[in-house]
PDB file of C-alpha atoms in Angstrom:
ATOM      1  CA  MET A  26     102.742 -23.362 -71.355  1.00  0.00           C
ATOM      2  CA  ASN A  27     103.869 -25.227 -74.417  1.00  0.00           C
ATOM      3  CA  ASN A  28     102.324 -24.803 -77.837  1.00  0.00           C
ATOM      4  CA  ALA A  29     100.257 -27.956 -77.563  1.00  0.00           C
ATOM      5  CA  GLU A  30      98.295 -26.356 -74.542  1.00  0.00           C
ATOM      6  CA  LEU A  31      97.469 -23.289 -76.414  1.00  0.00           C
ATOM      7  CA  TRP A  32      95.115 -24.786 -79.002  1.00  0.00           C
ATOM      8  CA  LYS A  33      92.420 -27.413 -78.773  1.00  0.00           C
ATOM      9  CA  ALA A  34      91.565 -29.772 -81.457  1.00  0.00           C
ATOM     10  CA  MET A  35      88.990 -28.524 -83.842  1.00  0.00           C
ATOM     11  CA  LYS A  36      85.649 -30.217 -83.541  1.00  0.00           C
ATOM     12  CA  LEU A  37      83.919 -31.512 -86.672  1.00  0.00           C
ATOM     13  CA  PRO A  38      81.207 -28.805 -87.069  1.00  0.00           C
ATOM     14  CA  GLU A  39      83.819 -26.148 -86.972  1.00  0.00           C
ATOM     15  CA  LEU A  40      86.062 -27.890 -89.185  1.00  0.00           C
ATOM     16  CA  LYS A  41      83.272 -28.198 -91.754  1.00  0.00           C
ATOM     17  CA  THR A  42      82.597 -24.427 -91.466  1.00  0.00           C
ATOM     18  CA  LYS A  43      86.296 -23.659 -92.227  1.00  0.00           C
ATOM     19  CA  VAL A  44      86.273 -25.991 -95.165  1.00  0.00           C
ATOM     20  CA  ARG A  45      83.232 -24.328 -96.541  1.00  0.00           C
ATOM     21  CA  ASP A  46      84.628 -20.851 -95.896  1.00  0.00           C
ATOM     22  CA  THR A  47      87.979 -21.641 -97.612  1.00  0.00           C
ATOM     23  CA  TRP A  48      86.053 -23.203-100.649  1.00  0.00           C
ATOM     24  CA  ASN A  49      83.799 -20.126-100.790  1.00  0.00           C
ATOM     25  CA  THR A  50      86.893 -17.764-100.874  1.00  0.00           C
ATOM     26  CA  LEU A  51      88.551 -19.981-103.528  1.00  0.00           C
ATOM     27  CA  ASN A  52      85.471 -19.884-105.674  1.00  0.00           C
ATOM     28  CA  SER A  53      84.907 -16.179-105.188  1.00  0.00           C
ATOM     29  CA  TRP A  54      88.386 -15.698-106.759  1.00  0.00           C
ATOM     30  CA  LYS A  55      87.188 -17.241-110.001  1.00  0.00           C
ATOM     31  CA  ASP A  56      85.869 -15.079-112.839  1.00  0.00           C
ATOM     32  CA  ASP A  57      82.298 -15.911-112.560  1.00  0.00           C
ATOM     33  CA  GLY A  58      82.424 -16.141-108.691  1.00  0.00           C
ATOM     34  CA  VAL A  59      79.318 -18.263-108.627  1.00  0.00           C
ATOM     35  CA  LEU A  60      79.060 -20.710-105.659  1.00  0.00           C
ATOM     36  CA  GLN A  61      77.484 -23.932-106.504  1.00  0.00           C
ATOM     37  CA  PRO A  62      76.592 -25.888-103.415  1.00  0.00           C
ATOM     38  CA  LYS A  63      76.479 -29.131-105.304  1.00  0.00           C
ATOM     39  CA  ASN A  64      80.164 -28.693-106.470  1.00  0.00           C
ATOM     40  CA  PHE A  65      81.164 -28.249-102.903  1.00  0.00           C
ATOM     41  CA  VAL A  66      79.670 -31.493-101.999  1.00  0.00           C
ATOM     42  CA  LYS A  67      81.177 -33.199-104.966  1.00  0.00           C
ATOM     43  CA  GLU A  68      84.675 -31.843-104.208  1.00  0.00           C
ATOM     44  CA  VAL A  69      84.535 -32.946-100.532  1.00  0.00           C
ATOM     45  CA  LYS A  70      83.359 -36.338-101.603  1.00  0.00           C
ATOM     46  CA  SER A  71      86.480 -36.717-103.597  1.00  0.00           C
ATOM     47  CA  PHE A  72      88.443 -36.707-100.524  1.00  0.00           C
ATOM     48  CA  GLY A  73      86.504 -39.504 -99.002  1.00  0.00           C
ATOM     49  CA  ASP A  74      83.578 -40.402 -96.789  1.00  0.00           C
ATOM     50  CA  ARG A  75      82.004 -37.230 -95.581  1.00  0.00           C
ATOM     51  CA  ARG A  76      81.096 -38.773 -92.297  1.00  0.00           C
ATOM     52  CA  ARG A  77      84.755 -39.050 -91.327  1.00  0.00           C
ATOM     53  CA  LYS A  78      86.789 -36.327 -89.882  1.00  0.00           C
ATOM     54  CA  ASP A  79      89.878 -36.994 -91.736  1.00  0.00           C
ATOM     55  CA  THR A  80      88.044 -36.509 -95.000  1.00  0.00           C
ATOM     56  CA  TRP A  81      87.249 -32.944 -94.029  1.00  0.00           C
ATOM     57  CA  ILE A  82      90.840 -32.359 -92.732  1.00  0.00           C
ATOM     58  CA  LYS A  83      92.197 -33.302 -96.129  1.00  0.00           C
ATOM     59  CA  ALA A  84      89.911 -31.082 -97.892  1.00  0.00           C
ATOM     60  CA  LEU A  85      90.724 -28.179 -95.586  1.00  0.00           C
ATOM     61  CA  CYS A  86      94.436 -28.712 -95.949  1.00  0.00           C
ATOM     62  CA  ARG A  87      94.137 -29.021 -99.798  1.00  0.00           C
ATOM     63  CA  PHE A  88      91.971 -25.853 -99.974  1.00  0.00           C
ATOM     64  CA  ARG A  89      94.234 -23.861 -97.629  1.00  0.00           C
ATOM     65  CA  ALA A  90      97.357 -24.770 -99.735  1.00  0.00           C
ATOM     66  CA  MET A  91      95.546 -23.758-102.797  1.00  0.00           C
ATOM     67  CA  LEU A  92      94.671 -20.510-101.219  1.00  0.00           C
ATOM     68  CA  ALA A  93      98.334 -19.753-100.245  1.00  0.00           C
ATOM     69  CA  TYR A  94      99.694 -20.762-103.686  1.00  0.00           C
ATOM     70  CA  LYS A  95      97.043 -18.702-105.616  1.00  0.00           C
ATOM     71  CA  SER A  96      97.700 -15.507-103.410  1.00  0.00           C
ATOM     72  CA  CYS A  97     101.443 -15.842-103.387  1.00  0.00           C
ATOM     73  CA  LEU A  98     102.537 -12.584-104.986  1.00  0.00           C
ATOM     74  CA  ASP A  99     105.791 -12.375-102.973  1.00  0.00           C
ATOM     75  CA  SER A 100     107.326 -15.562-101.812  1.00  0.00           C
ATOM     76  CA  TRP A 101     108.921 -14.069 -98.672  1.00  0.00           C
ATOM     77  CA  ALA A 102     105.348 -12.965 -97.484  1.00  0.00           C
ATOM     78  CA  LEU A 103     104.296 -16.574 -97.882  1.00  0.00           C
ATOM     79  CA  LEU A 104     106.806 -17.271 -95.051  1.00  0.00           C
ATOM     80  CA  THR A 105     106.187 -14.153 -92.910  1.00  0.00           C
ATOM     81  CA  ILE A 106     102.363 -14.102 -93.288  1.00  0.00           C
ATOM     82  CA  THR A 107     100.821 -17.111 -94.900  1.00  0.00           C
ATOM     83  CA  PHE A 108     102.767 -19.795 -93.375  1.00  0.00           C
ATOM     84  CA  ASN A 109     103.799 -17.975 -90.212  1.00  0.00           C
ATOM     85  CA  PHE A 110     101.796 -20.563 -88.095  1.00  0.00           C
ATOM     86  CA  ARG A 111     101.386 -19.493 -84.555  1.00  0.00           C
ATOM     87  CA  PRO A 112      99.673 -21.485 -81.717  1.00  0.00           C
ATOM     88  CA  GLU A 113      96.807 -18.716 -81.750  1.00  0.00           C
ATOM     89  CA  ARG A 114      95.897 -19.333 -85.333  1.00  0.00           C
ATOM     90  CA  TRP A 115      92.891 -21.359 -86.043  1.00  0.00           C
ATOM     91  CA  ASP A 116      94.738 -23.484 -88.558  1.00  0.00           C
ATOM     92  CA  TYR A 117      97.826 -24.169 -86.400  1.00  0.00           C
ATOM     93  CA  GLU A 118      96.596 -27.694 -85.760  1.00  0.00           C
ATOM     94  CA  TYR A 119      96.841 -28.612 -89.450  1.00  0.00           C
ATOM     95  CA  ARG A 120     100.037 -26.578 -90.317  1.00  0.00           C
ATOM     96  CA  HIS A 121     102.023 -29.757 -91.310  1.00  0.00           C
ATOM     97  CA  GLN A 122      99.289 -31.059 -93.743  1.00  0.00           C
ATOM     98  CA  ILE A 123      98.820 -27.688 -95.201  1.00  0.00           C
ATOM     99  CA  LEU A 124     102.488 -27.425 -95.950  1.00  0.00           C
ATOM    100  CA  ASP A 125     102.524 -30.997 -97.149  1.00  0.00           C
ATOM    101  CA  GLU A 126      99.642 -30.043 -99.666  1.00  0.00           C
ATOM    102  CA  PHE A 127     101.478 -26.920-100.800  1.00  0.00           C
ATOM    103  CA  LEU A 128     104.572 -28.935-101.529  1.00  0.00           C
ATOM    104  CA  MET A 129     102.593 -30.825-104.039  1.00  0.00           C
ATOM    105  CA  TYR A 130     102.881 -27.861-106.445  1.00  0.00           C
ATOM    106  CA  PRO A 131     105.834 -28.425-108.783  1.00  0.00           C
ATOM    107  CA  ASP A 132     107.424 -25.028-108.058  1.00  0.00           C
ATOM    108  CA  ALA A 133     106.576 -24.928-104.320  1.00  0.00           C
ATOM    109  CA  LEU A 134     110.130 -25.506-103.179  1.00  0.00           C
ATOM    110  CA  GLU A 135     111.497 -22.939-105.637  1.00  0.00           C
ATOM    111  CA  ILE A 136     108.951 -20.399-104.176  1.00  0.00           C
ATOM    112  CA  ILE A 137     110.031 -21.134-100.588  1.00  0.00           C
ATOM    113  CA  LYS A 138     113.718 -21.020-101.534  1.00  0.00           C
ATOM    114  CA  GLY A 139     112.987 -17.552-103.271  1.00  0.00           C
ATOM    115  CA  GLY A 140     111.382 -16.224-100.108  1.00  0.00           C
ATOM    116  CA  LEU A 141     114.276 -17.324 -97.910  1.00  0.00           C
ATOM    117  CA  GLU A 142     116.729 -15.662-100.221  1.00  0.00           C
ATOM    118  CA  ASP A 143     114.782 -12.485 -99.975  1.00  0.00           C
ATOM    119  CA  LEU A 144     114.340 -12.729 -96.244  1.00  0.00           C
ATOM    120  CA  TYR A 145     118.204 -13.224 -95.871  1.00  0.00           C
ATOM    121  CA  SER A 146     119.103 -10.352 -98.114  1.00  0.00           C
ATOM    122  CA  GLN A 147     120.249  -7.032 -96.654  1.00  0.00           C
ATOM    123  CA  ASP A 148     116.952  -5.590 -97.461  1.00  0.00           C
ATOM    124  CA  PHE A 149     115.356  -7.337 -94.418  1.00  0.00           C
ATOM    125  CA  SER A 150     116.083  -6.583 -90.833  1.00  0.00           C
ATOM    126  CA  ASN A 151     116.407  -9.295 -88.134  1.00  0.00           C
ATOM    127  CA  GLN A 152     113.113  -8.101 -86.746  1.00  0.00           C
ATOM    128  CA  GLU A 153     111.428  -8.676 -90.032  1.00  0.00           C
ATOM    129  CA  ARG A 154     112.894 -12.056 -90.408  1.00  0.00           C
ATOM    130  CA  GLU A 155     111.490 -13.015 -87.031  1.00  0.00           C
ATOM    131  CA  GLU A 156     108.051 -12.539 -88.608  1.00  0.00           C
ATOM    132  CA  ALA A 157     108.666 -15.989 -90.174  1.00  0.00           C
ATOM    133  CA  ASN A 158     109.435 -17.672 -86.943  1.00  0.00           C
ATOM    134  CA  GLY A 159     106.183 -19.563 -87.212  1.00  0.00           C
ATOM    135  CA  PHE A 160     107.546 -21.083 -90.417  1.00  0.00           C
ATOM    136  CA  PHE A 161     110.891 -21.740 -89.140  1.00  0.00           C
ATOM    137  CA  GLU A 162     109.620 -23.519 -86.163  1.00  0.00           C
ATOM    138  CA  LEU A 163     107.360 -25.657 -88.393  1.00  0.00           C
ATOM    139  CA  VAL A 164     110.375 -26.683 -90.444  1.00  0.00           C
ATOM    140  CA  ALA A 165     112.437 -27.424 -87.203  1.00  0.00           C
ATOM    141  CA  GLU A 166     109.597 -29.675 -85.949  1.00  0.00           C
ATOM    142  CA  ARG A 167     109.773 -31.640 -89.168  1.00  0.00           C
ATOM    143  CA  GLU A 168     113.512 -32.037 -89.097  1.00  0.00           C
ATOM    144  CA  GLY A 169     113.096 -34.321 -86.008  1.00  0.00           C
ATOM    145  CA  ARG A 170     110.583 -36.443 -87.824  1.00  0.00           C
ATOM    146  CA  THR A 171     110.884 -39.365 -90.149  1.00  0.00           C
ATOM    147  CA  ARG A 172     107.686 -38.536 -91.930  1.00  0.00           C
ATOM    148  CA  ARG A 173     107.926 -37.825 -95.707  1.00  0.00           C
ATOM    149  CA  PHE A 174     107.570 -34.315 -97.177  1.00  0.00           C
ATOM    150  CA  GLY A 175     104.430 -34.238 -99.160  1.00  0.00           C
ATOM    151  CA  ASN A 176     105.035 -36.104-102.442  1.00  0.00           C
ATOM    152  CA  THR A 177     108.777 -35.265-102.390  1.00  0.00           C
ATOM    153  CA  ASN A 178     111.569 -37.528-101.591  1.00  0.00           C
ATOM    154  CA  GLY A 179     113.185 -35.163 -99.122  1.00  0.00           C
ATOM    155  CA  PHE A 180     112.716 -34.039 -95.482  1.00  0.00           C
ATOM    156  CA  ALA A 181     112.351 -30.645 -94.056  1.00  0.00           C
ATOM    157  CA  GLY A 182     116.077 -30.130 -93.601  1.00  0.00           C
ATOM    158  CA  GLU A 183     116.422 -30.505 -97.286  1.00  0.00           C
ATOM    159  CA  ILE A 184     114.421 -27.472 -98.115  1.00  0.00           C
ATOM    160  CA  PRO A 185     117.107 -25.520-100.094  1.00  0.00           C
ATOM    161  CA  GLY A 186     118.355 -22.663 -98.047  1.00  0.00           C
ATOM    162  CA  VAL A 187     116.739 -23.514 -94.802  1.00  0.00           C
ATOM    163  CA  SER A 188     119.705 -25.178 -93.047  1.00  0.00           C
ATOM    164  CA  THR A 189     122.274 -22.749 -94.556  1.00  0.00           C
ATOM    165  CA  ALA A 190     120.327 -19.594 -94.303  1.00  0.00           C
ATOM    166  CA  ALA A 191     119.392 -19.771 -90.642  1.00  0.00           C
TER     167      ALA A 191
ATOM    168  CA  MET B  23     102.931  15.296 -93.150  1.00  0.00           C
ATOM    169  CA  ASP B  24     105.380  18.274 -93.447  1.00  0.00           C
ATOM    170  CA  LEU B  25     108.074  17.609 -95.937  1.00  0.00           C
ATOM    171  CA  LEU B  26     109.847  20.853 -95.330  1.00  0.00           C
ATOM    172  CA  GLY B  27     111.920  21.825 -92.216  1.00  0.00           C
ATOM    173  CA  LYS B  28     111.182  18.757 -90.212  1.00  0.00           C
ATOM    174  CA  SER B  29     113.762  16.315 -91.736  1.00  0.00           C
ATOM    175  CA  GLN B  30     115.685  16.160 -88.582  1.00  0.00           C
ATOM    176  CA  GLU B  31     112.722  14.543 -86.914  1.00  0.00           C
ATOM    177  CA  LEU B  32     112.383  11.622 -89.448  1.00  0.00           C
ATOM    178  CA  ALA B  33     113.774   8.226 -88.309  1.00  0.00           C
ATOM    179  CA  PRO B  34     114.868   5.719 -89.417  1.00  0.00           C
ATOM    180  CA  PRO B  35     117.229   7.175 -92.022  1.00  0.00           C
ATOM    181  CA  ARG B  36     115.788   7.593 -95.567  1.00  0.00           C
ATOM    182  CA  LYS B  37     116.532   5.185 -98.259  1.00  0.00           C
ATOM    183  CA  ARG B  38     115.329   4.494-101.764  1.00  0.00           C
ATOM    184  CA  VAL B  39     111.733   3.306-101.819  1.00  0.00           C
ATOM    185  CA  ASP B  40     110.969   0.233-103.864  1.00  0.00           C
ATOM    186  CA  GLY B  41     107.954  -2.116-104.467  1.00  0.00           C
ATOM    187  CA  ALA B  42     108.981  -4.353-101.438  1.00  0.00           C
ATOM    188  CA  ILE B  43     108.976  -1.404 -99.048  1.00  0.00           C
ATOM    189  CA  VAL B  44     105.695  -0.204-100.135  1.00  0.00           C
ATOM    190  CA  PHE B  45     104.352  -3.741 -99.971  1.00  0.00           C
ATOM    191  CA  ARG B  46     105.563  -4.095 -96.463  1.00  0.00           C
ATOM    192  CA  ARG B  47     103.803  -0.913 -95.393  1.00  0.00           C
ATOM    193  CA  PHE B  48     100.648  -2.112 -97.081  1.00  0.00           C
ATOM    194  CA  THR B  49     100.760  -5.539 -95.325  1.00  0.00           C
ATOM    195  CA  LYS B  50     101.475  -3.753 -91.934  1.00  0.00           C
ATOM    196  CA  SER B  51      98.434  -1.422 -92.419  1.00  0.00           C
ATOM    197  CA  ILE B  52      96.201  -4.589 -92.893  1.00  0.00           C
ATOM    198  CA  GLN B  53      97.571  -6.072 -89.788  1.00  0.00           C
ATOM    199  CA  ALA B  54      97.173  -2.732 -87.808  1.00  0.00           C
ATOM    200  CA  ASN B  55      93.519  -2.735 -88.820  1.00  0.00           C
ATOM    201  CA  GLY B  56      93.054  -6.206 -87.378  1.00  0.00           C
ATOM    202  CA  GLY B  57      93.335  -8.200 -90.686  1.00  0.00           C
ATOM    203  CA  ASP B  58      94.765 -11.699 -90.484  1.00  0.00           C
ATOM    204  CA  GLU B  59      96.415 -13.807 -93.100  1.00  0.00           C
ATOM    205  CA  ASP B  60      93.211 -14.371 -94.954  1.00  0.00           C
ATOM    206  CA  ALA B  61      92.641 -10.632 -95.277  1.00  0.00           C
ATOM    207  CA  TYR B  62      96.141 -10.323 -96.654  1.00  0.00           C
ATOM    208  CA  GLN B  63      95.564 -13.159 -99.195  1.00  0.00           C
ATOM    209  CA  ASN B  64      92.245 -11.773-100.266  1.00  0.00           C
ATOM    210  CA  SER B  65      93.544  -8.246-100.608  1.00  0.00           C
ATOM    211  CA  ILE B  66      96.243  -9.509-102.907  1.00  0.00           C
ATOM    212  CA  VAL B  67      93.818 -11.439-105.085  1.00  0.00           C
ATOM    213  CA  GLU B  68      91.398  -8.667-105.186  1.00  0.00           C
ATOM    214  CA  GLU B  69      93.796  -6.005-106.115  1.00  0.00           C
ATOM    215  CA  THR B  70      95.419  -8.198-108.758  1.00  0.00           C
ATOM    216  CA  ARG B  71      91.990  -8.905-110.316  1.00  0.00           C
ATOM    217  CA  GLU B  72      90.952  -5.238-110.298  1.00  0.00           C
ATOM    218  CA  LEU B  73      94.501  -3.969-111.556  1.00  0.00           C
ATOM    219  CA  PHE B  74      95.080  -6.725-114.243  1.00  0.00           C
ATOM    220  CA  ASP B  75      91.934  -8.605-114.765  1.00  0.00           C
ATOM    221  CA  CYS B  76      93.602 -11.904-113.848  1.00  0.00           C
ATOM    222  CA  GLU B  77      94.865 -13.990-111.051  1.00  0.00           C
ATOM    223  CA  VAL B  78      98.413 -13.882-109.673  1.00  0.00           C
ATOM    224  CA  ASP B  79      99.530 -17.029-111.210  1.00  0.00           C
ATOM    225  CA  GLU B  80      98.072 -15.956-114.482  1.00  0.00           C
ATOM    226  CA  LEU B  81     100.014 -12.710-114.228  1.00  0.00           C
ATOM    227  CA  TYR B  82     103.343 -14.422-113.488  1.00  0.00           C
ATOM    228  CA  ARG B  83     102.848 -16.986-116.354  1.00  0.00           C
ATOM    229  CA  GLY B  84     101.537 -14.451-118.765  1.00  0.00           C
ATOM    230  CA  THR B  85     104.468 -12.135-118.322  1.00  0.00           C
ATOM    231  CA  GLY B  86     107.071 -14.831-118.306  1.00  0.00           C
ATOM    232  CA  ALA B  87     108.067 -13.634-114.789  1.00  0.00           C
ATOM    233  CA  LYS B  88     109.193 -15.945-111.984  1.00  0.00           C
ATOM    234  CA  ARG B  89     106.548 -17.046-109.510  1.00  0.00           C
ATOM    235  CA  GLY B  90     106.693 -15.223-106.174  1.00  0.00           C
ATOM    236  CA  ARG B  91     109.462 -12.807-107.211  1.00  0.00           C
ATOM    237  CA  ARG B  92     107.649  -9.462-107.890  1.00  0.00           C
ATOM    238  CA  HIS B  93     110.800  -7.843-109.154  1.00  0.00           C
ATOM    239  CA  THR B  94     110.688 -10.088-112.127  1.00  0.00           C
ATOM    240  CA  LEU B  95     107.272  -8.766-113.364  1.00  0.00           C
ATOM    241  CA  PRO B  96     107.267  -6.120-116.044  1.00  0.00           C
ATOM    242  CA  GLN B  97     108.045  -2.638-114.845  1.00  0.00           C
ATOM    243  CA  ALA B  98     104.436  -1.461-115.601  1.00  0.00           C
ATOM    244  CA  ALA B  99     102.964  -4.169-113.473  1.00  0.00           C
ATOM    245  CA  GLN B 100     105.361  -3.492-110.539  1.00  0.00           C
ATOM    246  CA  GLU B 101     104.500   0.216-110.719  1.00  0.00           C
ATOM    247  CA  ALA B 102     100.738  -0.539-110.747  1.00  0.00           C
ATOM    248  CA  TYR B 103     101.092  -2.605-107.599  1.00  0.00           C
ATOM    249  CA  MET B 104     103.239   0.011-106.003  1.00  0.00           C
ATOM    250  CA  VAL B 105     100.971   2.876-106.644  1.00  0.00           C
ATOM    251  CA  ASN B 106      97.892   0.900-105.463  1.00  0.00           C
ATOM    252  CA  GLU B 107      99.484  -0.385-102.355  1.00  0.00           C
ATOM    253  CA  SER B 108     100.890   2.876-101.390  1.00  0.00           C
ATOM    254  CA  LEU B 109      97.396   4.511-101.808  1.00  0.00           C
ATOM    255  CA  SER B 110      95.654   1.549-100.015  1.00  0.00           C
ATOM    256  CA  ALA B 111      98.098   1.775 -97.204  1.00  0.00           C
ATOM    257  CA  ASN B 112      97.236   5.588 -96.863  1.00  0.00           C
ATOM    258  CA  GLN B 113      93.516   4.925 -96.589  1.00  0.00           C
ATOM    259  CA  LEU B 114      93.977   1.947 -94.146  1.00  0.00           C
ATOM    260  CA  GLU B 115      96.422   3.950 -91.938  1.00  0.00           C
ATOM    261  CA  GLN B 116      93.639   6.643 -91.626  1.00  0.00           C
ATOM    262  CA  LEU B 117      91.177   3.953 -90.749  1.00  0.00           C
ATOM    263  CA  GLU B 118      93.254   2.410 -87.883  1.00  0.00           C
ATOM    264  CA  GLY B 119      91.141   1.931 -84.806  1.00  0.00           C
ATOM    265  CA  THR B 120      87.884   2.441 -86.641  1.00  0.00           C
ATOM    266  CA  ILE B 121      87.375  -0.951 -88.480  1.00  0.00           C
ATOM    267  CA  GLY B 122      85.223  -3.111 -86.296  1.00  0.00           C
ATOM    268  CA  GLY B 123      83.365  -6.340 -86.649  1.00  0.00           C
ATOM    269  CA  GLU B 124      81.663  -9.083 -84.815  1.00  0.00           C
ATOM    270  CA  THR B 125      83.934 -11.650 -86.332  1.00  0.00           C
ATOM    271  CA  GLN B 126      87.344 -11.911 -87.804  1.00  0.00           C
ATOM    272  CA  GLN B 127      85.625 -12.456 -91.275  1.00  0.00           C
ATOM    273  CA  GLU B 128      83.770  -9.141 -90.920  1.00  0.00           C
ATOM    274  CA  VAL B 129      87.022  -7.225 -90.084  1.00  0.00           C
ATOM    275  CA  ASN B 130      88.691  -8.984 -92.956  1.00  0.00           C
ATOM    276  CA  ALA B 131      85.823  -8.132 -95.328  1.00  0.00           C
ATOM    277  CA  ARG B 132      86.006  -4.375 -94.471  1.00  0.00           C
ATOM    278  CA  ILE B 133      89.772  -4.332 -95.116  1.00  0.00           C
ATOM    279  CA  GLN B 134      89.387  -6.100 -98.477  1.00  0.00           C
ATOM    280  CA  SER B 135      86.679  -3.749 -99.322  1.00  0.00           C
ATOM    281  CA  VAL B 136      88.971  -0.751 -98.904  1.00  0.00           C
ATOM    282  CA  VAL B 137      91.751  -2.481-101.029  1.00  0.00           C
ATOM    283  CA  LYS B 138      89.248  -3.386-103.778  1.00  0.00           C
ATOM    284  CA  HIS B 139      87.639   0.033-103.907  1.00  0.00           C
ATOM    285  CA  GLN B 140      91.130   1.701-104.100  1.00  0.00           C
ATOM    286  CA  ALA B 141      92.280  -0.741-106.873  1.00  0.00           C
ATOM    287  CA  LYS B 142      89.143   0.112-108.906  1.00  0.00           C
ATOM    288  CA  GLN B 143      90.163   3.780-108.587  1.00  0.00           C
ATOM    289  CA  THR B 144      93.877   3.067-109.359  1.00  0.00           C
ATOM    290  CA  ARG B 145      92.850   1.062-112.401  1.00  0.00           C
ATOM    291  CA  LYS B 146      91.206   4.063-114.107  1.00  0.00           C
ATOM    292  CA  TRP B 147      94.700   5.892-114.169  1.00  0.00           C
ATOM    293  CA  LEU B 148      96.394   2.822-115.894  1.00  0.00           C
ATOM    294  CA  PRO B 149      96.992   2.826-119.492  1.00  0.00           C
ATOM    295  CA  TRP B 150      95.612  -0.667-120.121  1.00  0.00           C
TER     296      TRP B 150
END
């Protein structure tokens, strides 16, 4: 069974719930932690027409990337946990867009590079490196593509350290 | 744990413990209790807020450290994380097999609550 058969495309109601859950989490991290429903509506509207699924997908990926960025205490854990996309994960379907959104942060590549440097240092075993396989597979998938990498000018193969470290 | 007389049973070989090793034990204890990547992310943010009254990026910016590289944080901050993650891992390891929930969110919430509670306790012993 290949990866594509392991997951099914998320239906709109579930997608909306995931967007809301992610937004709730992000807002709970703020100092006041107050959830204002009208702010949620306003923010989703900023991605487009709320009747369209792609609007919700855009919102989800932006919010998931924000979650990843804000919780990144250790860049190697970004690769072994946060971006270790596996087919059984509910956000697997959107892994490329989430990474695209993450790469919009000015220091995103630097963070990923730092994570790779750590993972390939002598402090990590091969087994621990394998925990980032979901991330490596994601990058490998992108290498065969001609799609652009977020707002950068490069492709996946140009992530510093990826091609040399593996 | 018996620290005396049983050293021959300990494997793998001992080595110097640092913040990364403690952190790995902490994340493994989250996973062993059924926590997913959201439980990990929330735990990081919650412990940071309890220990330092700020968000992760604020801590990095405010201390002039390099984003995502914990070892560039001031020693006091690294120690606070290390202590808290060690104590949280102790608690989570004891809870293995007992944390349940109807949904993944419920399981995550219980794990996060353990970490947050421990961080509140840890904070009391910190000098700031």
